[in-house]
Coordinates of C-alpha atoms and ligand atoms in Angstrom, one line a residue:
M1 CA -32.2 -30.8 6.1
H2 CA -30.5 -33.3 7.8
G3 CA -27.6 -32.8 10.0
S4 CA -26.5 -28.7 9.8
A5 CA -26.0 -28.8 5.7
P6 CA -27.8 -30.7 2.9
A7 CA -26.6 -32.9 0.5
H8 CA -28.8 -31.8 -2.3
V9 CA -29.9 -28.7 -2.7
A10 CA -32.8 -27.2 -5.6
V11 CA -32.4 -23.9 -7.5
V12 CA -35.2 -22.5 -9.1
G13 CA -34.1 -20.0 -11.5
A14 CA -31.0 -20.8 -14.0
G15 CA -30.2 -17.3 -13.9
M16 CA -26.9 -15.2 -13.4
V17 CA -28.0 -16.1 -9.4
G18 CA -28.9 -19.5 -9.2
L19 CA -26.1 -20.8 -11.5
S20 CA -23.6 -19.2 -9.0
T21 CA -25.8 -20.2 -7.0
A22 CA -25.6 -24.4 -7.5
W23 CA -21.5 -23.4 -8.2
F24 CA -20.7 -22.3 -5.3
L25 CA -22.6 -24.6 -3.2
Q26 CA -20.7 -27.7 -5.3
E27 CA -17.4 -26.1 -4.1
H28 CA -19.0 -27.4 -0.1
G29 CA -19.4 -30.5 -1.8
I30 CA -23.0 -30.7 -1.7
G31 CA -25.1 -31.7 -4.7
V32 CA -27.5 -29.6 -7.1
T33 CA -30.7 -29.4 -9.5
V34 CA -31.1 -26.8 -11.4
V35 CA -34.6 -25.8 -12.9
D36 CA -36.1 -22.9 -14.8
R37 CA -38.9 -22.9 -16.8
T38 CA -36.9 -22.3 -20.0
G39 CA -33.3 -22.8 -19.7
P40 CA -30.3 -20.9 -18.5
A41 CA -30.1 -17.2 -19.2
A42 CA -33.9 -17.3 -19.8
G43 CA -34.3 -13.5 -18.0
A44 CA -33.4 -11.1 -17.4
S45 CA -29.2 -12.6 -17.3
W46 CA -29.6 -12.8 -21.3
G47 CA -29.2 -9.4 -22.8
N48 CA -28.0 -7.3 -20.4
A49 CA -24.4 -5.2 -20.1
G50 CA -22.9 -7.3 -18.5
L51 CA -20.6 -4.3 -16.9
L52 CA -19.4 -5.8 -14.2
T53 CA -18.6 -2.1 -13.3
P54 CA -18.3 -1.6 -8.9
A55 CA -17.8 2.2 -9.9
F56 CA -21.5 2.1 -10.8
T57 CA -23.0 0.0 -8.7
M58 CA -25.3 2.1 -6.5
P59 CA -28.8 1.5 -4.8
L60 CA -31.5 3.0 -7.7
P61 CA -33.8 4.4 -5.2
E62 CA -31.5 8.1 -4.8
P63 CA -33.3 11.9 -5.0
G64 CA -32.1 11.9 -8.8
V65 CA -33.9 8.9 -10.1
L66 CA -37.4 10.6 -8.6
R67 CA -36.7 13.6 -11.1
Y68 CA -36.2 10.9 -13.7
G69 CA -39.3 9.4 -12.9
V70 CA -41.8 12.6 -12.7
R71 CA -40.2 13.3 -16.1
A72 CA -41.4 10.5 -18.1
F73 CA -45.1 11.4 -16.8
L74 CA -44.6 14.5 -19.7
D75 CA -41.7 12.6 -21.8
R76 CA -41.8 10.0 -24.0
S77 CA -37.9 9.8 -25.0
S78 CA -37.5 9.8 -21.4
P79 CA -35.2 6.0 -20.5
V80 CA -37.8 5.7 -17.9
S81 CA -41.3 4.5 -18.7
V82 CA -44.0 4.6 -16.0
P83 CA -47.7 3.6 -16.9
L84 CA -50.5 5.6 -15.9
P85 CA -52.3 4.4 -12.6
G86 CA -54.6 0.6 -12.2
D87 CA -51.8 -1.0 -11.3
R88 CA -52.1 -1.1 -7.1
R89 CA -49.3 -3.7 -6.5
L90 CA -47.0 -1.2 -8.7
W91 CA -48.1 1.6 -7.2
R92 CA -47.3 0.3 -3.7
F93 CA -44.0 -0.7 -5.3
L94 CA -43.4 3.3 -6.6
G95 CA -44.8 4.3 -3.6
A96 CA -41.9 2.4 -0.8
F97 CA -39.4 3.3 -3.7
A98 CA -40.3 7.3 -3.3
S99 CA -40.2 7.4 0.2
R100 CA -36.6 5.7 -0.1
C101 CA -35.2 8.0 -2.8
T102 CA -33.5 10.6 0.2
P103 CA -30.2 11.5 0.8
G104 CA -29.8 9.7 3.6
R105 CA -32.1 6.6 3.1
W106 CA -29.2 7.0 -0.3
R107 CA -25.9 7.3 2.0
R108 CA -26.7 4.2 3.9
A109 CA -27.8 2.4 1.4
M110 CA -24.5 3.2 -0.4
A111 CA -22.6 2.4 3.4
V112 CA -23.5 -1.4 1.8
F113 CA -22.7 -1.4 -1.5
N114 CA -19.1 0.5 -0.5
E115 CA -19.0 -3.4 1.5
V116 CA -20.0 -5.3 -1.8
N117 CA -18.5 -3.4 -4.1
R118 CA -15.0 -4.2 -2.7
V119 CA -15.0 -8.0 -2.8
S120 CA -17.7 -8.9 -5.4
L121 CA -14.9 -9.2 -8.2
D122 CA -12.9 -11.6 -6.5
A123 CA -16.4 -13.9 -6.5
Y124 CA -15.8 -13.5 -10.6
D125 CA -11.8 -15.1 -10.7
R126 CA -13.2 -17.6 -7.9
L127 CA -15.5 -19.0 -11.0
V128 CA -13.0 -18.7 -13.7
D129 CA -10.1 -20.1 -11.5
G130 CA -12.4 -23.0 -10.7
G131 CA -12.8 -23.9 -14.2
V132 CA -15.9 -21.1 -16.0
A133 CA -15.1 -21.1 -19.6
A134 CA -15.7 -16.7 -20.4
P135 CA -13.9 -14.5 -20.4
V136 CA -13.6 -12.2 -17.4
K137 CA -12.7 -8.9 -19.5
K138 CA -10.7 -5.3 -17.6
A139 CA -12.1 -3.1 -19.0
E140 CA -8.9 -0.9 -18.9
P141 CA -10.0 2.1 -19.0
F142 CA -14.0 1.9 -18.4
L143 CA -15.6 4.8 -20.1
A144 CA -18.4 6.8 -19.8
A145 CA -19.3 9.3 -22.6
C146 CA -20.9 12.8 -21.9
T147 CA -22.1 15.6 -24.7
G148 CA -20.6 18.4 -22.5
E149 CA -19.5 19.1 -18.9
A150 CA -23.2 19.7 -17.8
G151 CA -23.5 15.9 -18.3
R152 CA -20.2 14.9 -16.9
R153 CA -20.6 17.6 -14.1
H154 CA -23.2 15.2 -13.0
L155 CA -21.6 12.1 -13.2
L156 CA -18.7 13.6 -11.1
A157 CA -20.7 15.1 -8.3
E158 CA -22.2 11.5 -7.9
F159 CA -19.0 10.0 -7.7
E160 CA -18.4 12.5 -5.2
R161 CA -21.1 12.1 -2.9
A162 CA -20.6 7.7 -2.9
A163 CA -17.4 8.8 -2.5
A164 CA -18.4 11.0 0.8
T165 CA -19.5 7.2 1.7
G166 CA -16.7 5.2 1.6
A167 CA -16.8 4.2 -2.3
R168 CA -12.8 3.2 -3.9
L169 CA -13.1 5.4 -7.3
S170 CA -10.2 6.4 -9.8
Y171 CA -10.7 7.7 -12.7
D172 CA -10.0 11.0 -14.6
L173 CA -11.1 13.1 -16.8
V174 CA -11.2 13.4 -20.9
D175 CA -12.4 15.2 -23.9
G176 CA -14.0 14.4 -26.9
D177 CA -10.6 13.6 -28.5
E178 CA -9.7 11.3 -26.2
L179 CA -12.9 9.7 -25.9
R180 CA -12.8 8.8 -29.4
S181 CA -8.9 7.7 -29.5
L182 CA -10.3 4.8 -26.7
V183 CA -13.8 4.8 -29.1
P184 CA -13.2 5.6 -32.7
I185 CA -16.6 5.4 -33.4
L186 CA -18.2 8.0 -30.7
S187 CA -19.4 11.0 -33.2
A188 CA -18.7 14.9 -32.1
E189 CA -21.3 14.5 -29.6
A190 CA -19.0 13.5 -27.4
R191 CA -17.4 16.0 -25.8
S192 CA -16.3 15.1 -22.2
G193 CA -15.8 12.2 -20.7
V194 CA -14.4 9.9 -17.5
R195 CA -12.5 7.1 -17.7
V196 CA -12.8 5.0 -15.7
H197 CA -10.2 2.0 -13.6
G198 CA -10.5 -1.1 -12.8
Q199 CA -13.3 -2.5 -14.3
R200 CA -14.4 -5.4 -16.3
F201 CA -16.8 -6.6 -18.7
V202 CA -18.4 -10.3 -19.6
D203 CA -20.9 -11.4 -22.0
P204 CA -23.4 -11.9 -20.4
P205 CA -25.0 -16.2 -22.6
E206 CA -21.7 -16.3 -23.1
F207 CA -20.7 -16.3 -19.1
V208 CA -24.1 -18.1 -18.2
A209 CA -23.8 -21.0 -20.8
A210 CA -20.3 -21.1 -19.6
L211 CA -21.4 -21.0 -15.8
A212 CA -24.4 -24.0 -16.7
A213 CA -22.5 -26.1 -18.5
A214 CA -19.5 -26.1 -15.5
V215 CA -22.7 -26.5 -12.8
T216 CA -23.5 -29.9 -15.3
A217 CA -19.3 -30.9 -16.0
R218 CA -20.0 -30.8 -11.5
G219 CA -22.4 -33.5 -11.4
G220 CA -25.5 -30.3 -10.8
E221 CA -27.9 -31.4 -13.4
V222 CA -29.9 -28.5 -14.7
R223 CA -32.8 -28.9 -16.2
S224 CA -35.1 -26.6 -18.7
G225 CA -39.1 -26.0 -19.2
F226 CA -39.5 -27.4 -15.5
E227 CA -41.4 -23.9 -13.9
V228 CA -42.0 -24.3 -9.9
A229 CA -45.6 -23.6 -9.0
R230 CA -44.9 -24.7 -5.6
V231 CA -42.2 -25.3 -3.4
H232 CA -43.7 -27.6 -0.3
D233 CA -41.3 -27.8 2.7
R234 CA -41.8 -30.9 4.7
G235 CA -39.8 -30.3 7.7
A236 CA -37.9 -32.6 7.8
P237 CA -37.8 -35.0 4.9
G238 CA -36.7 -31.9 2.6
V239 CA -38.6 -30.0 0.3
V240 CA -40.2 -30.9 -2.8
L241 CA -40.7 -28.5 -6.0
T242 CA -44.2 -29.2 -7.8
T243 CA -44.8 -28.1 -11.3
R244 CA -48.4 -27.7 -12.5
E245 CA -48.5 -30.7 -14.4
G246 CA -47.6 -32.5 -11.1
D247 CA -44.0 -33.2 -11.5
G248 CA -41.5 -33.3 -8.5
I249 CA -39.0 -32.7 -7.7
E250 CA -37.1 -33.8 -3.7
A251 CA -33.8 -32.0 -2.3
D252 CA -33.0 -31.5 1.2
A253 CA -33.5 -27.4 0.6
A254 CA -34.1 -24.9 -1.7
V255 CA -32.7 -21.4 -3.2
L256 CA -36.0 -19.3 -5.0
A257 CA -33.7 -17.9 -7.0
N258 CA -36.1 -17.0 -10.4
G259 CA -35.1 -13.2 -10.3
A260 CA -38.3 -10.1 -11.6
W261 CA -41.0 -13.6 -10.4
L262 CA -40.3 -14.3 -7.3
N263 CA -42.6 -13.4 -5.3
A264 CA -45.2 -15.9 -6.0
L265 CA -42.9 -18.5 -4.3
A266 CA -41.3 -16.8 -2.3
R267 CA -44.1 -14.9 -0.3
P268 CA -45.0 -18.5 1.2
F269 CA -41.8 -18.9 3.2
G270 CA -42.4 -15.2 5.4
V271 CA -41.1 -12.5 2.3
R272 CA -43.1 -9.6 1.9
R273 CA -41.2 -7.2 -0.4
L274 CA -42.3 -6.8 -3.8
V275 CA -39.7 -7.9 -6.1
Q276 CA -40.2 -5.2 -8.9
P277 CA -39.8 -6.1 -12.8
G278 CA -38.0 -2.7 -14.0
R279 CA -38.0 -4.1 -17.5
G280 CA -34.8 -2.7 -19.9
Y281 CA -34.7 -3.0 -23.5
S282 CA -31.2 -4.3 -25.7
F283 CA -30.9 -5.2 -29.3
S284 CA -26.4 -5.4 -30.6
V285 CA -25.5 -3.1 -34.2
R286 CA -22.5 -3.6 -36.0
P287 CA -20.5 -0.6 -36.4
E288 CA -17.2 0.1 -38.1
P289 CA -14.9 -0.2 -37.0
M290 CA -15.9 -2.1 -33.4
P291 CA -15.1 -1.0 -30.6
T292 CA -12.9 -3.4 -27.7
R293 CA -14.2 -2.0 -24.4
P294 CA -18.1 -0.5 -23.8
V295 CA -18.7 2.6 -23.3
Y296 CA -21.8 3.9 -20.8
L297 CA -23.5 7.6 -21.9
P298 CA -24.9 9.0 -18.9
E299 CA -27.0 11.5 -19.5
Q300 CA -29.2 8.4 -21.6
R301 CA -29.2 6.0 -19.7
I302 CA -27.2 4.1 -21.9
S303 CA -24.8 1.4 -21.5
C304 CA -23.1 -0.3 -24.6
N305 CA -20.6 -3.9 -24.5
P306 CA -18.4 -5.8 -27.4
L307 CA -20.0 -9.0 -27.6
G308 CA -17.2 -10.2 -30.2
D309 CA -18.8 -9.4 -33.6
R310 CA -21.4 -7.0 -32.5
F311 CA -21.7 -4.1 -29.9
R312 CA -24.9 -4.6 -27.5
V313 CA -26.8 -1.6 -27.0
T314 CA -28.9 -1.7 -23.6
G315 CA -31.7 1.1 -21.8
M316 CA -34.5 2.5 -20.2
M317 CA -36.7 1.0 -17.1
E318 CA -40.0 0.3 -18.1
F319 CA -42.5 -0.9 -15.0
R320 CA -44.8 -3.5 -16.7
A321 CA -45.4 -7.4 -16.0
A322 CA -42.4 -9.4 -16.7
D323 CA -44.3 -11.4 -19.4
A324 CA -45.8 -8.9 -21.1
A325 CA -45.1 -8.0 -24.6
P326 CA -42.2 -6.1 -25.3
D327 CA -43.1 -2.4 -26.5
P328 CA -41.3 -1.6 -29.4
R329 CA -41.0 2.6 -28.6
R330 CA -39.2 1.7 -25.8
V331 CA -36.4 0.0 -28.8
R332 CA -36.9 3.4 -30.8
T333 CA -36.4 5.5 -27.5
V334 CA -32.6 3.5 -27.3
V335 CA -32.1 3.8 -30.4
E336 CA -33.1 7.9 -31.0
S337 CA -30.9 8.8 -27.9
A338 CA -28.3 6.6 -28.6
R339 CA -27.9 7.3 -32.4
P340 CA -26.3 11.0 -31.9
M341 CA -23.6 9.8 -30.4
F342 CA -21.5 6.7 -32.4
T343 CA -21.3 6.8 -36.5
G344 CA -20.4 3.9 -38.4
V345 CA -23.4 2.7 -37.0
D346 CA -26.6 0.7 -39.2
W347 CA -28.7 1.2 -36.5
G348 CA -31.7 -0.4 -39.2
A349 CA -29.7 -3.6 -38.8
R350 CA -30.5 -4.3 -35.5
R351 CA -30.6 -7.8 -34.2
E352 CA -31.0 -9.7 -30.7
E353 CA -33.9 -7.2 -29.7
W354 CA -34.8 -7.9 -26.8
V355 CA -36.9 -7.5 -23.0
G356 CA -35.6 -8.6 -19.6
S357 CA -36.7 -7.5 -15.8
R358 CA -34.7 -6.4 -13.6
P359 CA -35.6 -7.4 -10.7
C360 CA -36.2 -4.5 -8.7
T361 CA -37.2 -3.3 -4.5
A362 CA -38.0 -0.9 -3.3
D363 CA -35.3 0.1 -0.7
G364 CA -31.9 -1.5 -3.3
L365 CA -30.8 -3.9 -2.2
P366 CA -31.6 -7.9 -2.9
L367 CA -32.7 -10.3 -1.0
V368 CA -30.3 -12.7 -0.2
G369 CA -30.2 -15.2 2.4
A370 CA -33.0 -16.9 5.4
S371 CA -36.6 -17.3 4.4
N372 CA -39.3 -18.6 7.7
S373 CA -38.5 -21.8 6.2
P374 CA -34.9 -23.6 7.4
R375 CA -34.8 -25.4 4.1
V376 CA -35.7 -22.5 1.6
R377 CA -33.1 -20.1 0.8
I378 CA -33.9 -16.6 -0.8
A379 CA -31.1 -15.2 -3.4
G380 CA -32.9 -12.1 -6.2
G381 CA -33.8 -8.6 -5.7
H382 CA -30.3 -7.5 -6.8
G383 CA -32.2 -4.6 -9.7
M384 CA -30.0 -3.3 -12.3
W385 CA -26.2 -5.1 -10.7
G386 CA -27.8 -8.8 -10.4
V387 CA -24.9 -9.7 -13.2
V388 CA -22.1 -8.4 -11.0
L389 CA -23.2 -9.1 -8.0
G390 CA -24.8 -13.0 -8.8
P391 CA -21.3 -15.0 -8.4
L392 CA -20.8 -12.1 -4.8
T393 CA -24.4 -13.9 -3.7
G394 CA -23.7 -17.3 -4.6
R395 CA -20.1 -17.5 -2.9
L396 CA -22.4 -16.2 0.2
L397 CA -25.5 -18.0 0.3
A398 CA -23.1 -21.5 -0.3
E399 CA -20.9 -20.6 2.9
S400 CA -24.7 -20.4 5.1
L401 CA -26.6 -23.2 3.4
A402 CA -22.8 -24.6 4.1
G403 CA -21.8 -24.2 7.4
G404 CA -24.8 -23.0 8.9
E405 CA -22.6 -19.9 10.2
T406 CA -24.3 -16.7 8.3
P407 CA -21.3 -14.6 6.8
A408 CA -21.4 -10.8 7.8
L409 CA -22.6 -9.0 4.3
L410 CA -26.3 -10.8 4.1
R411 CA -26.4 -9.4 7.1
H412 CA -28.0 -6.1 4.9
F413 CA -30.0 -8.6 2.4
D414 CA -32.3 -10.7 5.3
P415 CA -35.3 -11.4 2.9
L416 CA -37.7 -11.3 6.1
R417 CA -37.4 -7.5 7.1
Ligands
FAD501 C1 -31.2 -4.1 -19.9 C2 -30.4 -4.5 -19.0 C3 -28.9 -4.4 -18.7 C4 -28.2 -4.4 -17.5 N1 -27.0 -4.6 -17.1 C5 -26.1 -5.0 -15.9 C6 -25.0 -5.0 -16.7 O1 -24.4 -3.9 -17.4 N2 -24.3 -5.5 -15.3 C7 -25.2 -6.4 -14.2 O2 -24.7 -6.2 -12.9 N3 -26.2 -5.8 -14.2 C8 -27.9 -5.7 -15.2 N4 -28.3 -6.3 -15.0 C9 -29.3 -6.7 -14.3 C10 -29.3 -8.4 -14.0 O3 -29.2 -8.5 -15.6 C11 -30.2 -8.7 -13.7 O4 -30.1 -7.9 -12.3 C12 -29.7 -10.5 -13.3 O5 -29.6 -11.1 -14.6 C13 -31.0 -10.8 -12.3 O6 -30.4 -12.3 -12.2 P1 -30.6 -13.7 -11.6 O7 -30.5 -14.3 -11.4 O8 -32.2 -12.7 -10.3 O9 -32.9 -13.2 -12.8 P2 -32.9 -14.1 -14.1 O10 -31.6 -13.3 -14.8 O11 -34.5 -12.8 -14.7 O12 -33.2 -15.8 -14.3 C14 -34.0 -16.0 -13.3 C15 -34.5 -17.3 -14.4 O13 -35.8 -17.9 -13.1 C16 -36.4 -18.6 -14.3 N5 -38.0 -18.4 -13.5 C17 -38.6 -17.7 -13.4 N6 -39.2 -18.1 -12.6 C18 -39.5 -20.0 -12.2 C19 -40.3 -20.5 -12.2 N7 -41.3 -20.6 -11.6 N8 -39.5 -21.5 -11.6 C20 -38.5 -21.6 -13.1 N9 -38.3 -20.9 -13.5 C21 -38.0 -20.0 -12.9 C22 -36.6 -17.2 -15.2 O14 -36.7 -18.3 -16.6 C23 -35.1 -16.9 -15.9 O15 -34.0 -18.0 -16.1 C24 -29.0 -5.1 -16.5 C25 -29.9 -5.9 -16.4 C26 -30.7 -5.3 -17.8 C27 -32.9 -5.8 -17.9

């Protein structure tokens, strides 16, 4: 790297995180090449729920999640799927994860999320004001629909725990009829709910495509079909990213933003934290009438989002290898969990069935910042929340690369922790 700021940065991974980082680097006048083994939004950034919901953006390790994990062994319809013993790396991850599922650890991690949740949507405003041509819609209000009082009490208890740590939440309660007036396809099973204010949503494939187009229009290169096998740190002259076939890209610095595949490339640069694929499934249906706002079903852990002419349904947390084949049983689990909550949906006419990997860390915090090389930065491990936190991550990382000064928020996300 020459001087304090690199002139040209290569970003590995054209997902929400990598492309946001590239866009914000361009804001500082830094040239970018984004490479992806497939292309933009080939990973988790495609089929996710697209919810920009700071009210729900919380650390994954919490005491309640452990109960789900235990249930997963006993109940095939559980929204969490844990494989049988055998995968030592996974069990190491789950052990570390379980040790973080204490109320005290959750409160400390939640305090960090409170800091980011206050500013995460501002980074979206920056992208849109700067010309990223895709809508960021207000979910006014965002709805959580429950089958009854018990489910709602559970969600409200979560909100109260978050508020006790300083989370800013604005919500009120609604009954089944009000829920149906806002989302007419909710069935009579939806008996109580919560209206949450100040939340937004995007169409993920549309937004990522617009982001890639904006990066290109501003002079960056987005190169598909380039799978980085290794990042060579050459010292002062910079880095070279090479494929297995021997193709190479030179740059002054590299940002590793390759989602659930992060570990293999980042390990040589001192990153020891495991990034475990937490696979989720989604598909789309065409209900009559088409909802105009997202709905979250907290008891089933299912999020639904209207994307123009289709309604995307997402769910499951399956701990398997990122590149393993999709398991059709998981889609059936999502269908059977969602079905009673809606009317007017032809569940047999599903389209766009998809599996993708949330890049999960055991402590629930992303890995964003410097590695043990001044020329290699890390941007990953956002788990459940890489869409809402992607632009903020890009802004912070670009500031640290361009200015030398590390933004205070990044102190929580040290990739070498
Ligand atoms: C079902 C589901 C629902 C979700 N809902 C939400 C939500 O509502 N809101 C939210 O904020 N988050 C949500 N998430 C999480 C979110 O999708 C992820 O956190 C986020 O997309 C991660 O983005 P990323 O850019 O880090 O990784 P990815 O989008 O996975 O991008 C990584 C990219 O790196 C590429 N790559 C990998 N290895 C290499 C290599 N060696 N060389 C070159 N390229 C490589 C891949 O092809 C991929 O395109 C959800 C996830 C799932 C699965």
